[in-house]
Amino acid sequence: MRKKTFAMRYTAGQPAEQVFPPELQFPFVHRLPEGALLPDYKNLKVLVWNIFKQQRAEWQSVITDFGKDSHLVMLQEAQTTPELVTFATCHFIAVDQVPALSFPQHPSGVMTLAKSAPIFCCPLREREPLLRLAKSALITVYPMPNGQMLMAVNMHAVNFSLGIEVYRKQLATVGEHMQHHCGPILMAGDFNAWSQPRSKALYHFVHKHQLKEVHFDHDHRRTAFGRPLDFIFYRGMSIENARVLKTEASDHNPLLAEFSFT
């Protein structure tokens, strides 16, 4: 029997807890809980990074220097090591991770760190048909200073497959949530769009859901077969600036972006 998908939530001073997909997955309106306060930042700062399971030196200094002041940090291949969990819970209110691969000590998967608590959390997993390894995605919704609700989609797309049907399926599952969301959307991560069919499927999805792509003047993103793997897409916001950091702390370079609200 297939294991039930869940997220692990880490909060400072509290034991980790499992978060399962909500029974009502497609609410038409996300509302702020009674008594909750809106955040007070002016622009939304985002860091997106495949952190390569923290296997290389200097990952901690990079994420500390460039991540601690971000409002959202969206990691792929993040292992829940004590060092990463400590950093995350010290600097962020909410830390959610979808375990995709189980290692002897610390599972690996997408992890989203946020300065405000999510009002909606839906973990997703998709198994690669060839290697039978799982890739994960995480959909969370956060209040914004202008009263709107931001949907953040942290994506690690399936990599090895014959054809692209499972790739399309993974995107389509995310799309079902997008079409029921009224506010801004941020979709980012490692999309493994290393072939023309994959790239075509990704851009078809982006066009269908009226997303815009963040472009980089000096594009140092990780590539495979000449195609970038990491992307940031958005809707309902304006991009102010974006850049790619060059580092040896992972086999992917981090993406930084800043958005203003429309």
mmCIF file with all atom_site columns, C-alpha atoms in Angstrom, residues 117-190:
data_model
loop_
_atom_site.group_PDB
_atom_site.id
_atom_site.type_symbol
_atom_site.label_atom_id
_atom_site.label_alt_id
_atom_site.label_comp_id
_atom_site.label_asym_id
_atom_site.label_entity_id
_atom_site.label_seq_id
_atom_site.pdbx_PDB_ins_code
_atom_site.Cartn_x
_atom_site.Cartn_y
_atom_site.Cartn_z
_atom_site.occupancy
_atom_site.B_iso_or_equiv
_atom_site.pdbx_formal_charge
_atom_site.auth_seq_id
_atom_site.auth_comp_id
_atom_site.auth_asym_id
_atom_site.auth_atom_id
_atom_site.pdbx_PDB_model_num
ATOM 1  C CA . ALA A 1 117 ? 2.723  30.918 9.363   1.00 0.00 ? 117 ALA A CA 1
ATOM 2  C CA . PRO A 1 118 ? 0.880  29.244 6.475   1.00 0.00 ? 118 PRO A CA 1
ATOM 3  C CA . ILE A 1 119 ? -2.903 29.079 6.568   1.00 0.00 ? 119 ILE A CA 1
ATOM 4  C CA . PHE A 1 120 ? -2.874 26.177 4.075   1.00 0.00 ? 120 PHE A CA 1
ATOM 5  C CA . CYS A 1 121 ? -0.358 23.371 3.582   1.00 0.00 ? 121 CYS A CA 1
ATOM 6  C CA . CYS A 1 122 ? -0.581 20.582 1.015   1.00 0.00 ? 122 CYS A CA 1
ATOM 7  C CA . PRO A 1 123 ? 2.376  18.191 0.556   1.00 0.00 ? 123 PRO A CA 1
ATOM 8  C CA . LEU A 1 124 ? 2.674  16.259 -2.719  1.00 0.00 ? 124 LEU A CA 1
ATOM 9  C CA . ARG A 1 125 ? 4.857  13.348 -3.824  1.00 0.00 ? 125 ARG A CA 1
ATOM 10 C CA . GLU A 1 126 ? 5.380  11.751 -7.229  1.00 0.00 ? 126 GLU A CA 1
ATOM 11 C CA . ARG A 1 127 ? 7.384  8.584  -7.774  1.00 0.00 ? 127 ARG A CA 1
ATOM 12 C CA . GLU A 1 128 ? 9.789  8.400  -10.712 1.00 0.00 ? 128 GLU A CA 1
ATOM 13 C CA . PRO A 1 129 ? 8.786  5.396  -12.822 1.00 0.00 ? 129 PRO A CA 1
ATOM 14 C CA . LEU A 1 130 ? 12.322 4.229  -13.661 1.00 0.00 ? 130 LEU A CA 1
ATOM 15 C CA . LEU A 1 131 ? 14.277 4.583  -10.425 1.00 0.00 ? 131 LEU A CA 1
ATOM 16 C CA . ARG A 1 132 ? 11.189 4.404  -8.176  1.00 0.00 ? 132 ARG A CA 1
ATOM 17 C CA . LEU A 1 133 ? 12.533 7.381  -6.239  1.00 0.00 ? 133 LEU A CA 1
ATOM 18 C CA . ALA A 1 134 ? 10.092 10.035 -5.118  1.00 0.00 ? 134 ALA A CA 1
ATOM 19 C CA . LYS A 1 135 ? 10.195 13.742 -5.865  1.00 0.00 ? 135 LYS A CA 1
ATOM 20 C CA . SER A 1 136 ? 8.172  16.152 -3.758  1.00 0.00 ? 136 SER A CA 1
ATOM 21 C CA . ALA A 1 137 ? 6.335  19.432 -4.023  1.00 0.00 ? 137 ALA A CA 1
ATOM 22 C CA . LEU A 1 138 ? 4.794  21.625 -1.355  1.00 0.00 ? 138 LEU A CA 1
ATOM 23 C CA . ILE A 1 139 ? 1.931  24.094 -1.687  1.00 0.00 ? 139 ILE A CA 1
ATOM 24 C CA . THR A 1 140 ? 1.561  26.643 1.101   1.00 0.00 ? 140 THR A CA 1
ATOM 25 C CA . VAL A 1 141 ? -0.504 29.821 1.412   1.00 0.00 ? 141 VAL A CA 1
ATOM 26 C CA . TYR A 1 142 ? 0.600  32.872 3.413   1.00 0.00 ? 142 TYR A CA 1
ATOM 27 C CA . PRO A 1 143 ? -0.962 36.242 4.280   1.00 0.00 ? 143 PRO A CA 1
ATOM 28 C CA . MET A 1 144 ? 0.625  39.274 2.632   1.00 0.00 ? 144 MET A CA 1
ATOM 29 C CA . PRO A 1 145 ? 0.853  42.876 3.906   1.00 0.00 ? 145 PRO A CA 1
ATOM 30 C CA . ASN A 1 146 ? -1.805 44.047 1.427   1.00 0.00 ? 146 ASN A CA 1
ATOM 31 C CA . GLY A 1 147 ? -4.342 41.566 2.771   1.00 0.00 ? 147 GLY A CA 1
ATOM 32 C CA . GLN A 1 148 ? -4.039 39.125 -0.117  1.00 0.00 ? 148 GLN A CA 1
ATOM 33 C CA . MET A 1 149 ? -3.051 35.482 0.210   1.00 0.00 ? 149 MET A CA 1
ATOM 34 C CA . LEU A 1 150 ? 0.120  34.265 -1.517  1.00 0.00 ? 150 LEU A CA 1
ATOM 35 C CA . MET A 1 151 ? 0.259  30.702 -2.823  1.00 0.00 ? 151 MET A CA 1
ATOM 36 C CA . ALA A 1 152 ? 3.835  29.413 -2.800  1.00 0.00 ? 152 ALA A CA 1
ATOM 37 C CA . VAL A 1 153 ? 4.613  26.238 -4.771  1.00 0.00 ? 153 VAL A CA 1
ATOM 38 C CA . ASN A 1 154 ? 7.981  24.671 -3.973  1.00 0.00 ? 154 ASN A CA 1
ATOM 39 C CA . MET A 1 155 ? 8.700  22.199 -6.764  1.00 0.00 ? 155 MET A CA 1
ATOM 40 C CA . HIS A 1 156 ? 11.196 19.412 -7.381  1.00 0.00 ? 156 HIS A CA 1
ATOM 41 C CA . ALA A 1 157 ? 10.108 17.801 -10.621 1.00 0.00 ? 157 ALA A CA 1
ATOM 42 C CA . VAL A 1 158 ? 10.514 14.137 -11.495 1.00 0.00 ? 158 VAL A CA 1
ATOM 43 C CA . ASN A 1 159 ? 13.764 13.551 -13.332 1.00 0.00 ? 159 ASN A CA 1
ATOM 44 C CA . PHE A 1 160 ? 14.073 10.112 -14.938 1.00 0.00 ? 160 PHE A CA 1
ATOM 45 C CA . SER A 1 161 ? 11.118 8.810  -16.947 1.00 0.00 ? 161 SER A CA 1
ATOM 46 C CA . LEU A 1 162 ? 10.284 7.343  -20.321 1.00 0.00 ? 162 LEU A CA 1
ATOM 47 C CA . GLY A 1 163 ? 8.241  10.070 -21.952 1.00 0.00 ? 163 GLY A CA 1
ATOM 48 C CA . ILE A 1 164 ? 6.820  13.009 -20.040 1.00 0.00 ? 164 ILE A CA 1
ATOM 49 C CA . GLU A 1 165 ? 3.414  11.769 -18.868 1.00 0.00 ? 165 GLU A CA 1
ATOM 50 C CA . VAL A 1 166 ? 4.458  11.595 -15.218 1.00 0.00 ? 166 VAL A CA 1
ATOM 51 C CA . TYR A 1 167 ? 6.073  15.050 -15.605 1.00 0.00 ? 167 TYR A CA 1
ATOM 52 C CA . ARG A 1 168 ? 2.792  16.448 -16.954 1.00 0.00 ? 168 ARG A CA 1
ATOM 53 C CA . LYS A 1 169 ? 0.868  14.691 -14.196 1.00 0.00 ? 169 LYS A CA 1
ATOM 54 C CA . GLN A 1 170 ? 2.978  16.290 -11.481 1.00 0.00 ? 170 GLN A CA 1
ATOM 55 C CA . LEU A 1 171 ? 2.420  19.736 -12.969 1.00 0.00 ? 171 LEU A CA 1
ATOM 56 C CA . ALA A 1 172 ? -1.295 19.116 -13.466 1.00 0.00 ? 172 ALA A CA 1
ATOM 57 C CA . THR A 1 173 ? -1.767 18.258 -9.791  1.00 0.00 ? 173 THR A CA 1
ATOM 58 C CA . VAL A 1 174 ? -0.252 21.608 -8.837  1.00 0.00 ? 174 VAL A CA 1
ATOM 59 C CA . GLY A 1 175 ? -2.382 23.321 -11.482 1.00 0.00 ? 175 GLY A CA 1
ATOM 60 C CA . GLU A 1 176 ? -5.579 22.074 -9.841  1.00 0.00 ? 176 GLU A CA 1
ATOM 61 C CA . HIS A 1 177 ? -4.684 24.108 -6.764  1.00 0.00 ? 177 HIS A CA 1
ATOM 62 C CA . MET A 1 178 ? -3.703 27.175 -8.785  1.00 0.00 ? 178 MET A CA 1
ATOM 63 C CA . GLN A 1 179 ? -6.992 27.408 -10.621 1.00 0.00 ? 179 GLN A CA 1
ATOM 64 C CA . HIS A 1 180 ? -8.863 27.645 -7.317  1.00 0.00 ? 180 HIS A CA 1
ATOM 65 C CA . HIS A 1 181 ? -6.614 30.353 -5.854  1.00 0.00 ? 181 HIS A CA 1
ATOM 66 C CA . CYS A 1 182 ? -7.596 34.006 -6.199  1.00 0.00 ? 182 CYS A CA 1
ATOM 67 C CA . GLY A 1 183 ? -4.441 35.750 -4.977  1.00 0.00 ? 183 GLY A CA 1
ATOM 68 C CA . PRO A 1 184 ? -0.805 36.027 -6.079  1.00 0.00 ? 184 PRO A CA 1
ATOM 69 C CA . ILE A 1 185 ? 1.174  32.893 -6.902  1.00 0.00 ? 185 ILE A CA 1
ATOM 70 C CA . LEU A 1 186 ? 4.878  32.105 -6.633  1.00 0.00 ? 186 LEU A CA 1
ATOM 71 C CA . MET A 1 187 ? 6.071  28.840 -8.169  1.00 0.00 ? 187 MET A CA 1
ATOM 72 C CA . ALA A 1 188 ? 9.757  28.003 -7.958  1.00 0.00 ? 188 ALA A CA 1
ATOM 73 C CA . GLY A 1 189 ? 12.270 25.207 -7.667  1.00 0.00 ? 189 GLY A CA 1
ATOM 74 C CA . ASP A 1 190 ? 14.147 22.597 -9.657  1.00 0.00 ? 190 ASP A CA 1
#
